[in-house]
């Protein structure tokens, strides 16, 4: 198996050597370096570069021009942009560029484990082709400001849109696209998909080219109004809902495991990560509960099988006494297992298997996965961490005639979706003329297990979708993201589901397809809900449901373990209601979303 090639472009030899050594330790990367002017072009020409890491402030390369070159010539190679300067816009830059081919924007010195985790994420996204080529306009604006650029920047998106940004010393003076200019042009261009760009020298001979028609106040108002996920308070999820790393925060971690050796292994994983501090270790649940108020951790890793008090019992007590974001770290917490679903229902935010080299698994990759999940857990708002109580199933008349639904509620979920759905589906009631359709990105066999679990702890019946099966009121149907599921109206006005294998499952279009079909079948009688997940599937489908008069709901990103899908949906459908997952359940139950 060939190793992934990582290209580092930087004139800081010490940093290049340290980062190269760290990456080579993973034993799955071939590291190329470009420390002299022109080396980066030669390295790229060799081909097969998986990820580029470069310092936009380096002296051996014009960082902005190099980013422009990448956006034009190599838009399918993900990049990590670094800076040695403490730019005031760093958090906004990191949030705004991540949906394009730039994975992250990091300040130096940056933790090597964070860089490694970002590379692993980038390789996954590259394999699944789940990022757009180019840079979003809002990210480009922040980059131009941070680099103090003076330039006439021509931009072009893949769908043919063209425009121009006039910038002097990082200040946007004017903008042009089509017949629009000034603030109107910026408002239009911000809505464009990620694009390529080309900085050019300002031509003073063009009349009015350096006239300032856009003030800082105007630009800030445009960004706030147009991009709710960029951190505006009015979007309902605040400045700290970013998926970027908060470099000033140290996450306090409590490790709970009865094995001294395993506690040492887990602690060692976080040993080189300066953004995580192990504040305590406990060998059983009783000891952990006693330590919690003393060490006040931000995240807990919790084993399942322990003496004195096991992990699930501990989790229940934690969620009642001292709710804390918890990652189940056990040999038993694998996707699709009942123990995992129990843990998520009791309040855990995520799960991961213990490090093991059984079956030839890569220990470094497993360590990166654990690091990533702890960082993500630290970003989940405390209000989203709770023990989910379920009601017993209501008795229904099995011989009664199946009722037609008046409304269809369709939910799309991916990574982190198990926890969101466990907060919603068990709370739904049978006595409403509503059917619930769920598209969940998980392997079919794991969805089968999840359906069985939900059916046992929910009031309404939960079923796997079946081809050509009628849709009945008071039932929740769940499909795997590896399937295409669509809703069709029969001549007798019955609604049926069509199911087929997704021919391009890795491209993630199953949520959009289901939502499009629901919008066409029942129009304003539809409700679309986007939950936790990576990527942007569901963005267009939710927009279509709202276009035909249906209701659009997006899980509050602050309550999402993975925020990408929610953020993407809010960009295209800013009028959608932003609600936490537990509140979604309550409003569905009370009929407030219909």
XYZ file of C-alpha atoms in Angstrom:
594
model
C 0.000 0.000 0.000
C 1.507 3.358 -1.068
C 1.943 6.088 1.521
C 0.204 9.459 1.270
C 2.484 12.318 0.207
C 2.399 15.419 2.426
C 4.040 18.589 1.062
C 5.312 21.151 3.613
C 6.049 24.627 2.177
C 7.894 26.789 4.711
C 11.208 28.623 5.131
C 11.328 27.857 8.866
C 13.742 24.891 8.709
C 13.355 24.045 12.400
C 9.568 23.844 12.139
C 9.781 21.826 8.906
C 12.118 19.300 10.549
C 9.978 18.926 13.676
C 6.747 18.536 11.700
C 8.374 16.126 9.234
C 9.659 13.954 12.067
C 6.218 13.898 13.698
C 4.484 12.939 10.458
C 7.032 10.268 9.584
C 6.378 8.685 12.993
C 2.850 7.836 11.774
C 4.530 5.511 9.234
C 1.838 6.224 6.681
C 3.146 9.437 5.130
C 5.875 10.322 2.673
C 6.945 13.877 3.535
C 8.157 16.309 0.863
C 9.506 19.746 1.812
C 9.870 23.018 -0.087
C 12.145 25.457 1.733
C 13.563 27.363 -1.251
C 11.625 29.536 -3.765
C 10.207 27.413 -6.578
C 10.578 24.083 -4.725
C 6.827 23.971 -4.088
C 5.993 24.086 -7.821
C 8.491 21.326 -8.588
C 7.084 19.136 -5.796
C 3.512 19.585 -6.995
C 4.547 18.738 -10.538
C 5.701 15.330 -9.333
C 2.051 14.476 -8.744
C 0.184 12.398 -6.144
C 0.381 15.039 -3.390
C -2.348 14.247 -0.835
C -2.208 17.394 1.345
C -0.253 20.661 1.281
C 0.779 22.433 4.509
C 2.167 25.933 3.976
C 2.968 29.101 5.877
C 1.132 31.977 4.206
C 3.650 34.401 5.802
C 6.793 32.496 4.720
C 9.580 34.358 2.948
C 10.195 31.643 0.369
C 6.743 31.926 -1.193
C 4.094 34.587 -1.783
C 1.501 32.851 0.372
C -1.590 34.450 -1.125
C -0.362 33.883 -4.684
C 0.471 30.282 -3.822
C -3.031 29.769 -2.416
C -4.378 31.298 -5.620
C -2.233 28.887 -7.639
C -3.539 25.931 -5.644
C -7.166 27.077 -5.995
C -6.743 27.274 -9.775
C -4.361 24.447 -10.663
C -4.768 21.969 -7.803
C -8.259 22.556 -6.314
C -8.651 18.899 -5.331
C -5.627 18.862 -3.015
C -6.718 19.800 0.528
C -4.531 22.390 2.267
C -3.630 23.485 5.780
C -2.724 27.180 5.905
C -0.436 28.297 8.729
C 0.746 31.707 9.897
C 3.483 32.895 12.224
C 1.510 36.051 12.951
C -1.268 36.322 15.508
C -3.947 37.520 13.098
C -7.005 38.915 14.900
C -9.212 37.204 12.310
C -7.786 33.714 12.810
C -10.952 32.146 14.259
C -13.193 33.672 11.616
C -10.772 32.602 8.893
C -10.698 29.033 10.185
C -14.504 28.810 10.254
C -15.046 30.400 6.865
C -12.472 28.557 4.749
C -13.103 25.036 6.011
C -15.924 24.317 3.577
C -13.539 24.786 0.637
C -10.308 22.937 -0.041
C -8.564 24.625 2.915
C -8.962 22.243 5.856
C -7.891 24.639 8.584
C -6.077 27.898 9.313
C -3.611 27.477 12.178
C -1.356 29.816 14.132
C 2.234 28.895 14.897
C 3.303 27.243 17.043
C 0.474 24.750 16.608
C 0.200 21.435 18.374
C 1.580 18.616 16.222
C -1.182 16.233 17.308
C -3.788 18.740 16.121
C -2.004 18.989 12.772
C -1.880 15.197 12.572
C -5.590 14.902 13.360
C -6.414 17.530 10.745
C -4.387 15.613 8.157
C -6.265 12.398 8.961
C -9.546 14.271 8.612
C -8.352 15.761 5.317
C -7.404 12.373 3.898
C -10.855 11.022 4.793
C -12.560 14.013 3.196
C -10.340 13.696 0.125
C -11.172 10.003 -0.241
C -14.883 10.728 0.091
C -14.673 13.835 -2.125
C -16.719 15.762 0.434
C -15.123 19.198 0.089
C -15.574 21.851 -2.571
C -12.738 23.148 -4.722
C -11.757 26.755 -4.126
C -12.125 29.196 -1.237
C -15.448 30.733 -0.062
C -15.643 34.472 -0.662
C -16.033 35.211 3.050
C -12.848 33.245 3.784
C -11.036 35.082 1.004
C -12.083 38.455 2.428
C -10.662 37.546 5.833
C -7.444 36.254 4.268
C -6.986 39.446 2.251
C -7.461 41.508 5.406
C -5.054 39.406 7.464
C -2.350 39.476 4.776
C -2.722 43.266 4.405
C -3.161 42.754 0.664
C -3.230 45.591 -1.882
C -4.636 44.090 -5.032
C -7.411 43.799 -7.569
C -8.561 40.211 -6.924
C -10.445 38.510 -9.742
C -12.665 35.637 -8.619
C -14.379 32.886 -10.578
C -16.646 30.083 -9.329
C -17.146 26.724 -11.000
C -20.690 27.628 -12.049
C -19.463 30.578 -14.152
C -19.838 33.506 -11.743
C -17.136 36.145 -12.058
C -16.321 39.179 -9.991
C -13.632 41.440 -8.628
C -12.574 42.588 -5.144
C -10.571 45.823 -4.810
C -8.425 45.736 -1.655
C -5.872 48.200 -0.271
C -3.754 47.218 2.744
C -6.317 44.566 3.610
C -9.280 46.969 3.472
C -12.018 46.174 0.958
C -12.666 49.344 -1.039
C -15.064 48.106 -3.711
C -16.435 45.031 -5.439
C -17.888 44.284 -8.874
C -19.919 41.434 -10.358
C -22.232 41.682 -13.337
C -24.144 44.955 -13.103
C -23.608 45.221 -9.351
C -20.919 47.083 -7.437
C -20.103 48.079 -3.880
C -22.070 46.503 -1.042
C -24.623 44.946 -3.425
C -21.849 43.085 -5.241
C -20.372 41.775 -1.963
C -23.805 40.593 -0.797
C -24.209 38.675 -4.050
C -20.700 37.187 -4.147
C -20.842 35.893 -0.584
C -23.611 33.533 -1.674
C -21.426 31.933 -4.370
C -19.883 28.496 -3.834
C -16.125 28.247 -3.138
C -14.100 29.709 -5.997
C -10.643 30.248 -7.467
C -9.047 33.683 -7.334
C -6.211 35.640 -8.955
C -4.623 38.740 -7.333
C -3.490 41.433 -9.802
C -1.779 44.786 -9.376
C -4.189 47.675 -8.930
C -4.487 49.740 -12.101
C -4.728 53.412 -11.049
C -5.847 54.376 -14.566
C -9.263 52.770 -14.061
C -11.603 55.628 -13.008
C -12.694 55.328 -9.397
C -10.798 52.072 -8.848
C -9.488 53.212 -5.454
C -12.649 54.971 -4.354
C -13.911 53.463 -1.097
C -17.561 52.518 -1.614
C -17.608 49.867 1.136
C -17.010 50.904 4.734
C -15.964 48.533 7.507
C -19.426 48.912 9.061
C -21.140 48.003 5.785
C -18.955 44.919 5.329
C -19.525 43.722 8.888
C -23.290 44.126 8.442
C -23.192 42.128 5.202
C -21.183 39.302 6.755
C -23.422 39.133 9.815
C -26.645 39.120 7.808
C -25.546 36.754 5.062
C -23.517 34.107 6.864
C -25.232 33.015 10.104
C -22.657 30.288 10.754
C -19.796 32.766 10.755
C -20.390 33.386 14.450
C -23.063 36.082 14.669
C -25.120 36.052 17.838
C -28.287 36.516 15.778
C -27.796 33.105 14.197
C -28.619 31.503 17.506
C -25.363 29.678 18.073
C -22.788 32.252 19.023
C -19.082 32.830 18.473
C -17.904 29.627 20.086
C -19.861 27.262 17.828
C -16.918 27.107 15.435
C -15.530 23.750 14.464
C -12.062 25.292 14.439
C -9.684 24.820 17.331
C -9.657 27.360 20.140
C -5.895 27.753 20.593
C -6.213 29.576 23.910
C -8.194 26.880 25.699
C -6.805 23.866 27.545
C -9.275 20.970 27.772
C -9.241 19.230 31.166
C -9.607 15.456 30.801
C -10.514 12.766 33.351
C -9.639 9.158 32.375
C -11.761 6.393 33.946
C -10.570 2.802 33.403
C -9.894 -0.085 35.756
C -6.708 -1.084 33.896
C -3.624 0.791 35.067
C -1.862 -0.098 31.823
C -4.760 1.207 29.707
C -4.907 4.441 31.724
C -1.207 4.875 30.974
C -1.757 4.208 27.259
C -4.652 6.667 27.060
C -2.753 9.299 29.034
C 0.229 8.915 26.715
C -1.988 9.606 23.684
C -2.674 13.066 25.099
C 0.842 13.575 26.449
C 2.096 15.630 23.494
C -1.112 17.589 23.020
C -0.641 20.889 24.856
C -4.329 21.727 24.405
C -5.403 18.776 26.589
C -4.446 18.343 30.247
C -5.109 15.037 32.013
C -6.343 16.273 35.412
C -7.122 12.896 36.932
C -7.393 9.130 36.586
C -9.970 6.872 38.251
C -10.028 3.069 38.331
C -13.803 2.683 38.775
C -17.034 4.634 38.552
C -17.382 5.299 42.274
C -13.920 6.872 42.386
C -14.726 8.907 39.258
C -17.917 10.335 40.769
C -15.953 11.406 43.850
C -13.260 13.057 41.706
C -15.586 14.952 39.340
C -16.402 17.961 41.573
C -12.750 18.179 42.655
C -11.035 18.209 39.238
C -13.982 19.670 37.270
C -13.028 18.122 33.883
C -14.244 19.392 30.505
C -14.368 15.836 29.093
C -14.394 12.332 30.566
C -13.269 9.117 28.841
C -15.171 6.218 30.406
C -14.706 2.448 30.235
C -17.758 0.148 30.406
C -16.663 -2.907 32.371
C -15.178 -1.939 35.748
C -15.397 -3.285 39.318
C -17.249 -1.470 42.124
C -19.308 0.593 39.640
C -19.505 -0.080 35.899
C -19.387 2.591 33.199
C -23.085 2.739 32.279
C -24.155 3.073 35.932
C -21.505 5.755 36.386
C -22.767 7.586 33.310
C -26.326 7.707 34.658
C -25.130 9.168 37.958
C -22.896 11.682 36.162
C -25.712 12.992 33.979
C -27.895 13.536 37.038
C -25.259 14.936 39.420
C -22.543 16.604 37.309
C -23.326 16.482 33.557
C -20.001 16.351 31.669
C -19.281 15.600 27.982
C -18.281 11.936 28.012
C -16.614 9.758 25.378
C -17.093 6.032 25.960
C -13.677 4.422 25.454
C -14.126 0.687 25.755
C -13.648 -2.627 23.961
C -17.458 -2.874 23.961
C -18.347 0.524 22.487
C -18.243 -0.230 18.781
C -20.699 1.083 16.233
C -23.893 -0.951 16.141
C -23.560 -2.485 19.607
C -26.385 -2.230 22.108
C -23.945 -1.071 24.797
C -22.997 1.867 22.575
C -26.631 2.862 22.042
C -27.272 2.555 25.798
C -24.302 4.821 26.494
C -25.512 7.470 24.026
C -29.027 7.319 25.487
C -27.640 7.712 28.999
C -25.827 10.890 27.955
C -22.477 10.036 26.325
C -21.691 12.338 23.398
C -19.507 9.883 21.445
C -17.847 6.491 21.527
C -14.606 4.876 20.380
C -12.996 1.472 20.809
C -9.916 1.063 22.981
C -6.572 1.100 21.135
C -5.724 -2.369 19.882
C -3.403 -3.873 17.289
C -5.656 -6.904 16.835
C -6.333 -7.497 13.164
C -3.445 -5.286 12.080
C -5.148 -2.029 13.119
C -2.942 1.065 12.963
C -2.357 2.250 16.544
C -1.397 5.768 15.444
C -4.611 6.091 13.486
C -6.607 4.862 16.486
C -4.819 7.376 18.729
C -5.676 10.158 16.268
C -9.318 9.069 16.347
C -9.390 9.241 20.152
C -7.742 12.679 20.114
C -10.233 13.954 17.578
C -13.246 12.700 19.504
C -12.117 14.240 22.783
C -11.566 17.599 21.064
C -15.025 17.392 19.490
C -16.635 16.439 22.793
C -15.075 19.523 24.389
C -16.919 21.698 21.847
C -20.388 20.322 22.712
C -22.410 22.699 24.877
C -23.122 21.405 28.367
C -26.868 21.884 27.857
C -26.808 19.169 25.179
C -25.400 16.590 27.630
C -28.206 14.751 29.393
C -29.690 11.390 30.326
C -32.530 10.600 27.915
C -35.501 9.101 29.727
C -37.862 7.049 27.589
C -41.525 6.187 28.011
C -42.925 2.695 27.609
C -44.549 1.789 24.289
C -48.237 2.660 24.002
C -50.456 -0.240 23.030
C -51.871 -0.008 19.530
C -54.545 -1.929 17.716
C -52.545 -4.264 15.488
C -55.702 -5.196 13.534
C -56.762 -1.627 12.875
C -56.677 -0.167 9.384
C -53.457 1.658 8.565
C -53.972 5.414 8.577
C -52.616 7.713 5.880
C -50.293 10.440 7.183
C -51.237 14.105 6.861
C -47.622 15.200 7.262
C -44.205 13.757 6.481
C -41.243 14.634 8.682
C -37.891 13.764 7.111
C -34.669 13.838 9.137
C -31.101 13.647 7.829
C -28.240 12.622 10.108
C -24.656 11.423 9.762
C -21.729 11.432 12.211
C -23.030 12.158 15.713
C -26.538 11.394 14.480
C -27.115 8.434 16.784
C -27.159 10.702 19.817
C -29.405 13.291 18.158
C -31.922 10.668 17.024
C -31.931 9.049 20.458
C -33.043 12.383 21.899
C -35.810 12.784 19.324
C -37.408 9.499 18.263
C -38.156 7.919 21.694
C -40.088 11.092 22.623
C -42.419 11.038 19.593
C -46.033 10.005 20.060
C -48.211 7.612 18.068
C -51.483 9.545 18.119
C -50.551 12.070 15.414
C -51.304 11.686 11.671
C -47.589 12.024 10.959
C -44.960 9.674 9.505
C -41.256 10.084 10.190
C -38.595 9.231 7.588
C -34.960 9.154 8.698
C -31.854 8.945 6.509
C -28.863 7.959 8.646
C -25.320 7.681 7.321
C -24.257 4.364 8.791
C -23.683 0.889 7.390
C -26.942 -1.040 6.770
C -26.130 -3.641 9.436
C -25.581 -0.880 12.025
C -28.842 0.794 11.004
C -30.599 -2.576 11.463
C -29.252 -2.779 15.026
C -30.220 0.842 15.718
C -33.765 0.269 14.452
C -34.189 -2.718 16.783
C -32.865 -0.672 19.690
C -35.079 2.351 18.976
C -38.138 0.157 18.494
C -37.629 -1.216 22.011
C -37.329 2.193 23.694
C -39.715 4.347 21.630
C -43.445 4.941 21.944
C -44.091 4.664 18.223
C -42.995 1.696 16.063
C -39.603 2.089 14.374
C -38.976 0.135 11.163
C -36.379 -0.256 8.410
C -37.590 1.044 5.069
C -38.627 -1.568 2.523
C -38.970 -1.187 -1.219
C -42.548 -0.446 -2.339
C -43.802 -0.403 1.258
C -46.690 1.993 2.058
C -46.098 4.874 4.463
C -48.364 4.675 7.509
C -49.080 7.361 10.093
C -47.534 6.972 13.532
C -44.482 5.044 12.329
C -40.815 6.018 12.028
C -38.936 4.554 9.041
C -35.129 4.552 8.928
C -32.869 4.113 5.886
C -29.091 3.790 5.567
C -27.117 6.477 3.761
C -25.858 3.700 1.500
C -29.382 3.523 0.065
C -31.450 5.870 -2.069
C -34.917 6.164 -0.564
C -37.642 8.193 -2.286
C -41.335 8.804 -1.674
C -43.902 8.416 -4.457
C -47.667 8.915 -4.686
C -49.624 5.977 -6.112
C -52.750 6.399 -8.305
C -54.917 5.637 -5.249
C -53.180 8.546 -3.421
C -51.208 6.207 -1.164
C -47.610 7.180 -0.412
C -45.003 4.443 -0.890
C -41.249 4.237 -0.439
C -38.842 3.142 -3.152
C -35.465 1.851 -1.992
C -32.367 1.018 -4.042
C -28.599 0.838 -3.404
C -26.933 4.252 -3.715
C -24.680 4.009 -6.800
C -22.354 6.741 -5.477
C -22.731 6.335 -1.712
C -19.378 7.986 -0.977
C -20.604 11.224 -2.594
C -23.371 11.530 0.017
C -26.569 12.555 -1.721
C -29.102 10.288 -0.018
C -30.530 12.958 2.318
C -30.986 15.433 -0.525
C -32.694 12.799 -2.669
C -35.149 11.814 0.070
C -35.981 15.434 0.879
C -36.476 16.311 -2.778
C -38.939 13.441 -3.203
C -40.850 14.376 -0.026
C -41.072 18.001 -1.190
C -42.484 16.867 -4.528
C -44.907 14.341 -3.004
C -46.486 16.372 -0.174
C -45.183 19.929 -0.712
C -46.246 22.202 2.174
C -47.192 19.159 4.266
C -43.488 18.371 4.697
C -41.030 19.119 7.494
C -37.280 18.806 6.856
C -34.809 18.460 9.733
C -31.002 18.497 9.437
C -29.106 16.951 12.351
C -25.447 16.340 13.289
C -23.036 15.210 10.577
C -20.028 15.958 8.412
C -20.265 17.329 4.883
C -23.178 19.195 3.343
C -25.752 16.579 2.334
C -29.294 17.797 3.026
C -28.493 21.439 2.322
C -30.241 21.473 -1.075
C -33.046 19.141 0.018
C -33.978 21.357 2.976
C -33.912 24.392 0.723
C -36.371 22.634 -1.646
C -38.745 21.675 1.180
C -38.859 25.286 2.310
C -39.275 26.514 -1.283
C -42.486 24.487 -1.737
C -43.925 25.784 1.550
C -42.776 23.121 3.995
C -41.041 23.768 7.312
C -37.257 23.734 7.695
C -35.452 22.941 10.944
C -31.720 22.738 11.673
C -30.280 21.293 14.861
C -28.487 24.050 16.755
C -24.816 23.547 15.836
C -23.849 24.069 19.463
C -25.669 20.817 20.304
C -24.176 18.925 17.334
C -21.151 16.685 17.764
C -20.328 17.335 14.092
C -21.484 20.762 12.947
C -20.823 20.710 9.177
C -24.269 19.615 7.974
C -26.087 22.059 10.245
C -23.835 24.950 9.252
C -24.141 24.157 5.530
C -27.934 23.978 5.765
C -28.089 27.328 7.558
C -26.063 28.992 4.827
C -28.501 28.015 2.089
C -31.628 28.238 4.282
C -31.019 31.033 6.830
C -34.778 31.211 7.539
C -34.792 27.657 8.914
C -35.552 27.322 12.607
C -32.456 26.622 14.741
C -33.372 24.305 17.603
C -31.460 21.972 19.935
C -32.103 18.268 19.445
C -34.064 17.836 22.696
C -36.201 20.867 21.816
C -36.844 19.397 18.340
C -38.344 16.341 20.042
C -40.566 18.485 22.262
C -41.807 20.693 19.411
C -42.551 17.672 17.205
C -44.450 16.048 20.048
C -46.480 19.227 20.631
C -47.133 19.774 16.916
C -45.298 23.119 16.868
C -43.296 22.302 13.727
C -46.276 21.252 11.590
